mmCIF file of C-alpha atoms and ligand atoms in Angstrom:
data_model
loop_
_atom_site.group_PDB
_atom_site.id
_atom_site.type_symbol
_atom_site.label_atom_id
_atom_site.label_comp_id
_atom_site.label_asym_id
_atom_site.label_seq_id
_atom_site.Cartn_x
_atom_site.Cartn_y
_atom_site.Cartn_z
ATOM 1 C CA MET A 194 48.562 36.881 45.066
ATOM 2 C CA ALA A 195 47.779 33.596 46.830
ATOM 3 C CA THR A 196 48.620 30.314 45.117
ATOM 4 C CA TRP A 197 46.569 27.182 45.826
ATOM 5 C CA LEU A 198 47.274 23.662 44.656
ATOM 6 C CA VAL A 199 43.811 22.223 44.005
ATOM 7 C CA THR A 200 43.431 18.507 43.281
ATOM 8 C CA GLY A 201 40.417 17.190 41.366
ATOM 9 C CA GLY A 202 39.698 20.643 39.969
ATOM 10 C CA ALA A 203 38.232 19.268 36.716
ATOM 11 C CA GLY A 204 35.436 17.510 38.606
ATOM 12 C CA PHE A 205 32.064 18.825 39.710
ATOM 13 C CA ILE A 206 32.816 20.608 42.997
ATOM 14 C CA GLY A 207 36.512 21.186 42.250
ATOM 15 C CA GLY A 208 35.617 22.733 38.880
ATOM 16 C CA ASN A 209 33.105 25.120 40.450
ATOM 17 C CA PHE A 210 35.672 25.939 43.135
ATOM 18 C CA VAL A 211 38.496 26.629 40.673
ATOM 19 C CA LEU A 212 36.350 28.888 38.451
ATOM 20 C CA ASP A 213 35.378 30.885 41.500
ATOM 21 C CA ALA A 214 38.885 31.018 43.026
ATOM 22 C CA VAL A 215 40.503 32.293 39.808
ATOM 23 C CA ALA A 216 37.730 34.907 39.472
ATOM 24 C CA ARG A 217 38.639 36.054 42.987
ATOM 25 C CA GLY A 218 42.297 36.568 42.058
ATOM 26 C CA VAL A 219 43.847 33.323 43.319
ATOM 27 C CA ARG A 220 46.471 31.560 41.196
ATOM 28 C CA VAL A 221 45.405 27.918 40.948
ATOM 29 C CA VAL A 222 47.565 24.939 40.092
ATOM 30 C CA ASN A 223 44.974 22.306 39.208
ATOM 31 C CA LEU A 224 46.136 18.675 39.452
ATOM 32 C CA ASP A 225 43.615 16.229 38.032
ATOM 33 C CA ALA A 226 43.957 12.690 36.676
ATOM 34 C CA LEU A 227 41.029 13.266 34.268
ATOM 35 C CA THR A 228 39.135 10.102 35.059
ATOM 36 C CA TYR A 229 35.706 9.847 33.393
ATOM 37 C CA ALA A 230 34.559 12.472 35.966
ATOM 38 C CA GLY A 231 37.215 15.022 35.005
ATOM 39 C CA ASN A 232 35.853 17.338 32.348
ATOM 40 C CA LEU A 233 37.992 20.126 30.923
ATOM 41 C CA ASP A 234 34.907 21.548 29.164
ATOM 42 C CA THR A 235 34.021 22.917 32.606
ATOM 43 C CA LEU A 236 37.236 24.952 32.641
ATOM 44 C CA SER A 237 37.108 26.140 29.016
ATOM 45 C CA SER A 238 36.565 29.773 30.118
ATOM 46 C CA LEU A 239 40.018 29.632 31.767
ATOM 47 C CA GLU A 240 41.879 28.641 28.596
ATOM 48 C CA GLY A 241 44.856 30.999 28.186
ATOM 49 C CA ASN A 242 44.391 32.461 31.677
ATOM 50 C CA PRO A 243 47.873 32.586 33.283
ATOM 51 C CA ASP A 244 46.332 32.247 36.760
ATOM 52 C CA HIS A 245 45.143 28.716 36.006
ATOM 53 C CA LEU A 246 47.771 26.043 35.436
ATOM 54 C CA PHE A 247 46.286 22.672 34.604
ATOM 55 C CA VAL A 248 48.415 19.590 35.300
ATOM 56 C CA HIS A 249 47.237 16.175 34.126
ATOM 57 C CA GLY A 250 48.369 13.766 36.823
ATOM 58 C CA ASP A 251 47.590 11.589 39.819
ATOM 59 C CA ILE A 252 47.559 12.723 43.457
ATOM 60 C CA GLY A 253 49.350 9.481 44.280
ATOM 61 C CA ASP A 254 52.287 10.331 41.975
ATOM 62 C CA ARG A 255 54.568 11.546 44.694
ATOM 63 C CA ALA A 256 57.389 12.695 42.404
ATOM 64 C CA LEU A 257 54.955 14.837 40.417
ATOM 65 C CA VAL A 258 53.376 16.369 43.535
ATOM 66 C CA VAL A 259 56.830 17.074 45.025
ATOM 67 C CA ARG A 260 57.827 18.843 41.798
ATOM 68 C CA LEU A 261 54.633 20.934 41.684
ATOM 69 C CA LEU A 262 55.015 21.986 45.309
ATOM 70 C CA ALA A 263 58.666 22.974 44.782
ATOM 71 C CA GLU A 264 57.926 24.851 41.574
ATOM 72 C CA TYR A 265 54.761 26.755 42.524
ATOM 73 C CA ARG A 266 55.206 27.118 46.312
ATOM 74 C CA PRO A 267 51.469 27.067 47.162
ATOM 75 C CA ASP A 268 50.061 28.755 50.267
ATOM 76 C CA ALA A 269 47.495 25.970 50.590
ATOM 77 C CA VAL A 270 46.654 22.547 49.164
ATOM 78 C CA LEU A 271 42.965 21.666 48.758
ATOM 79 C CA ASN A 272 42.175 18.015 48.128
ATOM 80 C CA PHE A 273 38.984 17.469 46.103
ATOM 81 C CA ALA A 274 40.344 14.563 44.033
ATOM 82 C CA ALA A 275 38.444 11.342 44.623
ATOM 83 C CA GLU A 276 36.465 8.552 43.138
ATOM 84 C CA SER A 277 33.062 9.832 44.200
ATOM 85 C CA HIS A 278 30.182 7.735 42.866
ATOM 86 C CA VAL A 279 28.631 5.264 45.342
ATOM 87 C CA ASP A 280 27.207 2.963 42.631
ATOM 88 C CA ARG A 281 30.623 2.651 40.972
ATOM 89 C CA SER A 282 32.180 1.852 44.362
ATOM 90 C CA ILE A 283 29.786 -1.080 44.748
ATOM 91 C CA ASP A 284 30.873 -2.523 41.379
ATOM 92 C CA HIS A 285 34.597 -1.616 41.513
ATOM 93 C CA PRO A 286 35.767 -0.770 45.039
ATOM 94 C CA ALA A 287 39.508 -1.111 44.316
ATOM 95 C CA ALA A 288 39.739 2.170 42.388
ATOM 96 C CA PHE A 289 38.261 3.939 45.435
ATOM 97 C CA ILE A 290 40.968 2.562 47.697
ATOM 98 C CA ARG A 291 43.675 3.464 45.168
ATOM 99 C CA THR A 292 42.723 7.122 44.867
ATOM 100 C CA ASN A 293 40.860 7.988 48.045
ATOM 101 C CA VAL A 294 43.141 6.119 50.448
ATOM 102 C CA VAL A 295 46.516 5.359 48.843
ATOM 103 C CA GLY A 296 46.424 8.506 46.675
ATOM 104 C CA THR A 297 45.557 10.739 49.623
ATOM 105 C CA LEU A 298 48.380 9.146 51.627
ATOM 106 C CA GLY A 299 50.901 9.908 48.856
ATOM 107 C CA LEU A 300 49.639 13.480 48.652
ATOM 108 C CA LEU A 301 49.853 13.926 52.420
ATOM 109 C CA GLU A 302 53.447 12.663 52.515
ATOM 110 C CA ALA A 303 54.528 15.050 49.778
ATOM 111 C CA VAL A 304 52.711 17.980 51.400
ATOM 112 C CA ARG A 305 54.131 17.163 54.836
ATOM 113 C CA ASP A 306 57.682 17.298 53.486
ATOM 114 C CA TYR A 307 57.002 20.556 51.624
ATOM 115 C CA TRP A 308 55.454 22.135 54.734
ATOM 116 C CA ARG A 309 58.430 21.051 56.857
ATOM 117 C CA GLY A 310 60.730 22.932 54.491
ATOM 118 C CA LEU A 311 58.763 26.190 54.799
ATOM 119 C CA GLU A 312 59.874 28.878 57.247
ATOM 120 C CA GLY A 313 58.437 31.779 59.226
ATOM 121 C CA PRO A 314 55.034 33.260 58.274
ATOM 122 C CA ALA A 315 54.736 31.055 55.164
ATOM 123 C CA LYS A 316 54.955 27.956 57.359
ATOM 124 C CA ASP A 317 52.512 29.358 59.941
ATOM 125 C CA ALA A 318 49.952 30.300 57.299
ATOM 126 C CA PHE A 319 50.112 27.067 55.261
ATOM 127 C CA ARG A 320 47.028 24.815 55.287
ATOM 128 C CA PHE A 321 46.040 21.416 53.873
ATOM 129 C CA LEU A 322 42.266 21.286 53.419
ATOM 130 C CA HIS A 323 40.640 17.902 52.820
ATOM 131 C CA VAL A 324 37.177 17.872 51.237
ATOM 132 C CA SER A 325 35.072 15.004 52.526
ATOM 133 C CA THR A 326 31.518 13.796 52.870
ATOM 134 C CA ASP A 327 28.820 13.294 55.505
ATOM 135 C CA GLU A 328 28.501 9.704 54.255
ATOM 136 C CA VAL A 329 31.369 8.735 56.600
ATOM 137 C CA TYR A 330 28.860 8.935 59.479
ATOM 138 C CA GLY A 331 26.628 6.191 58.081
ATOM 139 C CA THR A 332 22.866 6.410 58.203
ATOM 140 C CA LEU A 333 20.310 8.044 60.517
ATOM 141 C CA GLY A 334 16.830 7.063 61.652
ATOM 142 C CA GLU A 335 13.860 9.412 61.473
ATOM 143 C CA THR A 336 15.476 11.952 63.779
ATOM 144 C CA GLY A 337 18.875 13.347 64.757
ATOM 145 C CA ARG A 338 21.636 14.991 62.753
ATOM 146 C CA PHE A 339 25.334 14.305 62.230
ATOM 147 C CA THR A 340 27.677 16.477 64.266
ATOM 148 C CA GLU A 341 31.482 16.564 64.135
ATOM 149 C CA THR A 342 31.569 14.100 67.050
ATOM 150 C CA THR A 343 29.228 11.513 65.525
ATOM 151 C CA PRO A 344 31.190 8.221 65.343
ATOM 152 C CA TYR A 345 32.239 7.155 61.865
ATOM 153 C CA ALA A 346 30.150 4.250 60.487
ATOM 154 C CA PRO A 347 30.620 4.195 56.701
ATOM 155 C CA ASN A 348 28.338 1.777 54.838
ATOM 156 C CA SER A 349 29.520 1.819 51.208
ATOM 157 C CA PRO A 350 32.994 1.201 49.765
ATOM 158 C CA TYR A 351 32.949 4.898 48.746
ATOM 159 C CA SER A 352 32.224 6.185 52.245
ATOM 160 C CA ALA A 353 34.643 3.669 53.783
ATOM 161 C CA SER A 354 37.418 4.956 51.527
ATOM 162 C CA LYS A 355 36.598 8.584 52.383
ATOM 163 C CA ALA A 356 36.506 7.705 56.085
ATOM 164 C CA ALA A 357 39.975 6.160 55.763
ATOM 165 C CA SER A 358 41.252 9.304 54.054
ATOM 166 C CA ASP A 359 39.775 11.504 56.802
ATOM 167 C CA HIS A 360 41.572 9.405 59.409
ATOM 168 C CA LEU A 361 44.869 9.719 57.535
ATOM 169 C CA VAL A 362 44.472 13.495 57.384
ATOM 170 C CA ARG A 363 43.745 13.579 61.109
ATOM 171 C CA ALA A 364 46.754 11.343 61.800
ATOM 172 C CA PHE A 365 49.081 13.593 59.787
ATOM 173 C CA HIS A 366 48.079 16.466 62.059
ATOM 174 C CA HIS A 367 48.497 14.542 65.286
ATOM 175 C CA THR A 368 51.645 12.677 64.247
ATOM 176 C CA TYR A 369 53.548 15.249 62.191
ATOM 177 C CA GLY A 370 51.843 18.525 63.090
ATOM 178 C CA LEU A 371 50.677 19.159 59.516
ATOM 179 C CA PRO A 372 48.165 22.054 59.663
ATOM 180 C CA VAL A 373 45.089 20.313 58.312
ATOM 181 C CA LEU A 374 41.395 21.152 58.042
ATOM 182 C CA THR A 375 38.634 18.725 57.051
ATOM 183 C CA THR A 376 35.143 19.515 55.784
ATOM 184 C CA ASN A 377 32.370 16.883 55.750
ATOM 185 C CA CYS A 378 29.622 18.010 53.437
ATOM 186 C CA SER A 379 26.170 16.803 52.478
ATOM 187 C CA ASN A 380 24.952 16.128 48.910
ATOM 188 C CA ASN A 381 25.855 18.869 46.462
ATOM 189 C CA TYR A 382 24.011 19.903 43.325
ATOM 190 C CA GLY A 383 24.458 22.636 40.738
ATOM 191 C CA PRO A 384 26.194 23.413 37.434
ATOM 192 C CA TYR A 385 28.779 21.052 35.862
ATOM 193 C CA HIS A 386 27.542 17.948 37.726
ATOM 194 C CA PHE A 387 28.359 14.771 35.814
ATOM 195 C CA PRO A 388 25.058 13.355 34.526
ATOM 196 C CA GLU A 389 25.365 10.039 36.392
ATOM 197 C CA LYS A 390 24.282 11.662 39.685
ATOM 198 C CA LEU A 391 20.625 11.977 40.644
ATOM 199 C CA ILE A 392 19.841 15.613 39.810
ATOM 200 C CA PRO A 393 21.612 16.033 36.432
ATOM 201 C CA LEU A 394 20.555 12.504 35.433
ATOM 202 C CA VAL A 395 16.920 13.258 36.127
ATOM 203 C CA ILE A 396 17.074 16.576 34.238
ATOM 204 C CA ALA A 397 18.667 14.905 31.195
ATOM 205 C CA LYS A 398 16.247 11.955 31.143
ATOM 206 C CA ALA A 399 13.206 14.129 31.825
ATOM 207 C CA LEU A 400 14.069 16.340 28.850
ATOM 208 C CA ALA A 401 14.691 13.306 26.642
ATOM 209 C CA GLY A 402 11.256 11.864 27.537
ATOM 210 C CA GLU A 403 12.888 8.787 29.100
ATOM 211 C CA PRO A 404 11.809 6.925 32.269
ATOM 212 C CA LEU A 405 13.064 8.560 35.492
ATOM 213 C CA PRO A 406 14.451 5.747 37.688
ATOM 214 C CA VAL A 407 14.016 6.215 41.444
ATOM 215 C CA TYR A 408 15.649 3.730 43.825
ATOM 216 C CA GLY A 409 13.144 1.762 45.966
ATOM 217 C CA ASP A 410 10.328 3.861 47.429
ATOM 218 C CA GLY A 411 12.301 7.084 46.856
ATOM 219 C CA LYS A 412 11.893 8.050 50.504
ATOM 220 C CA GLN A 413 15.633 8.148 51.235
ATOM 221 C CA VAL A 414 16.401 11.550 52.766
ATOM 222 C CA ARG A 415 19.426 13.641 51.817
ATOM 223 C CA ASP A 416 20.435 17.130 52.882
ATOM 224 C CA TRP A 417 21.042 19.107 49.676
ATOM 225 C CA LEU A 418 23.519 21.962 49.342
ATOM 226 C CA PHE A 419 23.961 24.221 46.320
ATOM 227 C CA VAL A 420 27.558 23.850 45.133
ATOM 228 C CA ALA A 421 28.350 27.597 45.277
ATOM 229 C CA ASP A 422 27.495 27.520 48.991
ATOM 230 C CA HIS A 423 29.835 24.559 49.493
ATOM 231 C CA CYS A 424 32.640 26.443 47.710
ATOM 232 C CA GLU A 425 32.078 29.427 49.984
ATOM 233 C CA ALA A 426 32.150 27.171 53.048
ATOM 234 C CA ILE A 427 35.499 25.724 51.942
ATOM 235 C CA ARG A 428 36.968 29.204 51.425
ATOM 236 C CA THR A 429 35.693 30.194 54.878
ATOM 237 C CA VAL A 430 37.208 27.151 56.595
ATOM 238 C CA LEU A 431 40.490 27.695 54.740
ATOM 239 C CA ALA A 432 40.659 31.341 55.829
ATOM 240 C CA LYS A 433 39.415 31.043 59.404
ATOM 241 C CA GLY A 434 39.140 27.389 60.451
ATOM 242 C CA ARG A 435 41.002 26.152 63.515
ATOM 243 C CA VAL A 436 43.878 23.891 62.564
ATOM 244 C CA GLY A 437 43.194 20.187 63.158
ATOM 245 C CA GLU A 438 39.414 20.692 63.289
ATOM 246 C CA THR A 439 36.697 19.195 61.141
ATOM 247 C CA TYR A 440 33.650 21.189 60.056
ATOM 248 C CA ASN A 441 30.318 19.799 58.894
ATOM 249 C CA VAL A 442 28.805 21.621 55.911
ATOM 250 C CA GLY A 443 25.084 21.293 55.187
ATOM 251 C CA GLY A 444 22.226 23.024 53.442
ATOM 252 C CA ASN A 445 19.408 22.777 56.024
ATOM 253 C CA SER A 446 17.471 21.224 53.131
ATOM 254 C CA GLU A 447 16.387 17.701 53.922
ATOM 255 C CA LYS A 448 14.469 16.222 51.001
ATOM 256 C CA GLN A 449 13.329 12.764 50.052
ATOM 257 C CA ASN A 450 14.760 11.647 46.700
ATOM 258 C CA ILE A 451 11.247 11.444 45.293
ATOM 259 C CA GLU A 452 10.596 15.068 46.326
ATOM 260 C CA VAL A 453 13.748 16.140 44.480
ATOM 261 C CA VAL A 454 12.672 14.326 41.320
ATOM 262 C CA GLU A 455 9.161 15.797 41.526
ATOM 263 C CA ALA A 456 10.570 19.323 42.021
ATOM 264 C CA ILE A 457 12.694 18.948 38.878
ATOM 265 C CA CYS A 458 9.720 17.632 36.899
ATOM 266 C CA ALA A 459 7.577 20.593 37.996
ATOM 267 C CA LEU A 460 10.270 23.148 37.061
ATOM 268 C CA LEU A 461 10.792 21.561 33.650
ATOM 269 C CA ASP A 462 7.025 21.397 33.018
ATOM 270 C CA GLU A 463 6.875 25.122 33.720
ATOM 271 C CA ARG A 464 9.912 26.125 31.664
ATOM 272 C CA ARG A 465 9.685 23.640 28.808
ATOM 273 C CA PRO A 466 6.330 21.760 28.774
ATOM 274 C CA ARG A 467 6.175 18.375 27.060
ATOM 275 C CA GLU A 468 4.621 18.504 23.597
ATOM 276 C CA ASP A 469 1.780 16.203 24.675
ATOM 277 C CA GLY A 470 1.122 18.401 27.733
ATOM 278 C CA ARG A 471 1.544 15.488 30.181
ATOM 279 C CA PRO A 472 3.427 16.160 33.441
ATOM 280 C CA ARG A 473 6.978 14.807 33.540
ATOM 281 C CA SER A 474 6.221 13.116 36.868
ATOM 282 C CA SER A 475 4.432 10.526 34.694
ATOM 283 C CA GLN A 476 7.936 9.416 33.579
ATOM 284 C CA ILE A 477 8.912 8.335 37.141
ATOM 285 C CA ILE A 478 9.509 4.600 37.635
ATOM 286 C CA HIS A 479 10.646 2.825 40.800
ATOM 287 C CA VAL A 480 13.627 0.450 40.398
ATOM 288 C CA ALA A 481 15.239 -2.043 42.806
ATOM 289 C CA ASP A 482 16.938 -0.256 45.686
ATOM 290 C CA ARG A 483 20.739 0.139 45.834
ATOM 291 C CA PRO A 484 22.322 -2.519 48.104
ATOM 292 C CA GLY A 485 23.059 -1.080 51.565
ATOM 293 C CA HIS A 486 21.323 2.186 50.634
ATOM 294 C CA ASP A 487 21.560 4.615 53.564
ATOM 295 C CA ARG A 488 18.104 5.821 54.562
ATOM 296 C CA ARG A 489 18.708 9.296 55.871
ATOM 297 C CA TYR A 490 21.562 11.790 56.149
ATOM 298 C CA ALA A 491 21.189 15.112 57.915
ATOM 299 C CA ILE A 492 23.893 17.546 58.877
ATOM 300 C CA ASP A 493 24.209 19.792 61.882
ATOM 301 C CA ALA A 494 26.390 22.625 60.538
ATOM 302 C CA SER A 495 26.080 24.831 63.629
ATOM 303 C CA LYS A 496 29.815 24.650 64.423
ATOM 304 C CA LEU A 497 30.613 26.257 61.074
ATOM 305 C CA LYS A 498 27.926 28.883 61.643
ATOM 306 C CA ASP A 499 28.802 29.677 65.263
ATOM 307 C CA GLU A 500 32.601 29.644 64.900
ATOM 308 C CA LEU A 501 33.149 30.964 61.402
ATOM 309 C CA GLY A 502 29.864 32.668 60.481
ATOM 310 C CA TRP A 503 29.067 30.549 57.398
ATOM 311 C CA GLU A 504 25.499 29.778 56.373
ATOM 312 C CA PRO A 505 24.121 28.608 53.021
ATOM 313 C CA LYS A 506 22.808 31.479 50.900
ATOM 314 C CA HIS A 507 20.480 29.379 48.747
ATOM 315 C CA THR A 508 17.339 27.546 49.809
ATOM 316 C CA PHE A 509 16.715 24.279 47.988
ATOM 317 C CA GLU A 510 13.940 25.947 45.972
ATOM 318 C CA GLN A 511 16.309 28.713 44.783
ATOM 319 C CA GLY A 512 19.212 26.372 44.137
ATOM 320 C CA ILE A 513 17.236 23.789 42.207
ATOM 321 C CA ALA A 514 15.650 26.488 40.021
ATOM 322 C CA CYS A 515 19.153 27.909 39.216
ATOM 323 C CA THR A 516 20.362 24.380 38.493
ATOM 324 C CA VAL A 517 17.509 23.466 36.145
ATOM 325 C CA ASP A 518 17.981 26.780 34.301
ATOM 326 C CA TRP A 519 21.734 26.178 34.026
ATOM 327 C CA TYR A 520 21.184 22.737 32.464
ATOM 328 C CA LEU A 521 18.610 24.135 30.053
ATOM 329 C CA GLU A 522 21.093 26.816 28.991
ATOM 330 C CA HIS A 523 24.085 24.446 28.770
ATOM 331 C CA GLN A 524 22.661 21.535 26.802
ATOM 332 C CA ASP A 525 25.873 21.391 24.795
ATOM 333 C CA TRP A 526 27.953 20.720 27.953
ATOM 334 C CA VAL A 527 25.474 17.990 28.939
ATOM 335 C CA LYS A 528 25.405 16.429 25.472
ATOM 336 C CA ARG A 529 29.203 16.231 25.334
ATOM 337 C CA ALA A 530 29.323 14.759 28.865
ATOM 338 C CA LEU A 531 26.709 12.145 27.955
ATOM 339 C CA ASP A 532 28.102 11.075 24.586
ATOM 340 C CA GLY A 533 31.723 11.111 25.761
ATOM 341 C CA SER A 534 32.898 13.685 23.225
ATOM 342 C CA TYR A 535 34.412 15.806 26.043
ATOM 343 C CA ARG A 536 36.992 13.024 26.342
ATOM 344 C CA LEU A 537 37.227 12.037 22.700
ATOM 345 C CA GLU A 538 38.063 15.494 21.399
ATOM 346 C CA ARG A 539 40.406 16.624 24.112
ATOM 347 C CA PHE A 540 42.268 13.412 24.880
ATOM 348 C CA GLY A 541 41.515 11.010 22.085
ATOM 349 C CA VAL A 542 39.831 8.550 24.459
ATOM 350 C CA ALA A 543 36.172 7.668 24.762
HETATM 351 P P1 NAD B 266 33.869 14.265 40.890
HETATM 352 O O1 NAD B 266 33.846 12.785 40.735
HETATM 353 O O2 NAD B 266 32.943 15.094 40.075
HETATM 354 O O3 NAD B 266 35.339 14.811 40.622
HETATM 355 C C1 NAD B 266 36.492 14.163 41.093
HETATM 356 C C2 NAD B 266 37.680 14.698 40.315
HETATM 357 O O4 NAD B 266 38.856 14.068 40.836
HETATM 358 C C3 NAD B 266 37.627 14.390 38.815
HETATM 359 O O5 NAD B 266 37.973 15.537 38.079
HETATM 360 C C4 NAD B 266 38.662 13.289 38.644
HETATM 361 O O6 NAD B 266 39.276 13.312 37.368
HETATM 362 C C5 NAD B 266 39.646 13.633 39.747
HETATM 363 N N1 NAD B 266 40.442 12.477 40.188
HETATM 364 C C6 NAD B 266 39.989 11.215 40.450
HETATM 365 N N2 NAD B 266 41.016 10.429 40.825
HETATM 366 C C7 NAD B 266 42.130 11.215 40.829
HETATM 367 C C8 NAD B 266 43.498 10.989 41.141
HETATM 368 N N3 NAD B 266 43.942 9.781 41.526
HETATM 369 N N4 NAD B 266 44.370 12.021 41.041
HETATM 370 C C9 NAD B 266 43.939 13.250 40.624
HETATM 371 N N5 NAD B 266 42.658 13.515 40.302
HETATM 372 C C10 NAD B 266 41.763 12.516 40.409
HETATM 373 O O7 NAD B 266 33.637 14.530 42.465
HETATM 374 P P2 NAD B 266 32.916 15.750 43.187
HETATM 375 O O8 NAD B 266 31.475 15.457 43.301
HETATM 376 O O9 NAD B 266 33.374 17.024 42.573
HETATM 377 O O10 NAD B 266 33.541 15.613 44.642
HETATM 378 C C11 NAD B 266 34.751 16.282 44.993
HETATM 379 C C12 NAD B 266 35.110 15.932 46.414
HETATM 380 O O11 NAD B 266 34.055 16.322 47.285
HETATM 381 C C13 NAD B 266 35.311 14.431 46.636
HETATM 382 O O12 NAD B 266 36.391 14.263 47.508
HETATM 383 C C14 NAD B 266 34.017 13.975 47.273
HETATM 384 O O13 NAD B 266 34.242 12.877 48.124
HETATM 385 C C15 NAD B 266 33.628 15.210 48.055
HETATM 386 N N6 NAD B 266 32.187 15.389 48.276
HETATM 387 C C16 NAD B 266 31.299 15.329 47.238
HETATM 388 C C17 NAD B 266 29.948 15.551 47.474
HETATM 389 C C18 NAD B 266 28.938 15.543 46.358
HETATM 390 O O14 NAD B 266 27.733 15.637 46.626
HETATM 391 N N7 NAD B 266 29.337 15.483 45.091
HETATM 392 C C19 NAD B 266 29.507 15.818 48.776
HETATM 393 C C20 NAD B 266 30.448 15.869 49.806
HETATM 394 C C21 NAD B 266 31.786 15.666 49.546
#
């Protein structure tokens, strides 16, 4: 049985990844600091499962990481832990540097020393996989797509901190030989997404009859990927990726933000019409644009397809329908995430 140390496994993508990995027979040691974005409700189906060991702690706590590595002897370390919300990075950039840069450095140092102590096939097979974002490449004009050789040009404190972490991961390969892999992925959506991000926020507000805020003209373009497809891409890169390489992960689903909001409104109107019969698109309002808002991201994921055979299985239309249905069926998860009771009950903090 493989053992993976997963960081940030109580967050959106990490949580989806951990649920899937344990279901596939992997033993997961899940290290998460449980910031506001860490939600153990997501992992409630794993309570009592001996193949999931949750550890409340910080990736930058080197003594803790050293102890976990020595005790559980993982075959791989997958780093999802991060401060991840662009708006928060504009208001409070320091936390992003602490976790995404200094925290990743501490993790890398501990993992490097663990890997050095491994021998034979265990050492050859070990991998450190770093989960990153396409936002490190900056913004695009009307045309073109990011490839793995696009120069880094991060525009927000969030993307700058992720870019720094990517460079550290690269440096640990070139300087110390650590067998690393990096994935740079486009915008994810799907179950267990904290309702501060566009898609879950719009679903929650649309259902509550509240205004649906759209930044600026809403014509910013993002490439959307269903989270289950991202998890599969990460497993594929971990199993077959070439050491030291980076792989772009994308959904071939470029959409303007306004198109995403309208698609959600249409699905909700179909599944749960408003009592007054009015379309939910009437709730859309345009608000002042985010400072430095990148206009367009688009990913060329052909390296991942050509080398490792991965392609997304969900179109945007399929993925967004699954997502809307999931939120309709899991209103309790959403309510607890919105009112803070997921923190209050489990940790005594609001
Ligand atoms: P998230 O904010 O939902 O989850 C992050 C998790 O990391 C939380 O559980 C949080 O408690 C934990 N965490 C934060 N600081 C920590 C620390 N110092 N030590 C240990 N745990 C800590 O984020 P997400 O959307 O699931 O993103 C996961 C990763 O994927 C991030 O690295 C992010 O940059 C990357 N990514 C996200 C997207 C996206 O669309 N969400 C796209 C591409 C890449």
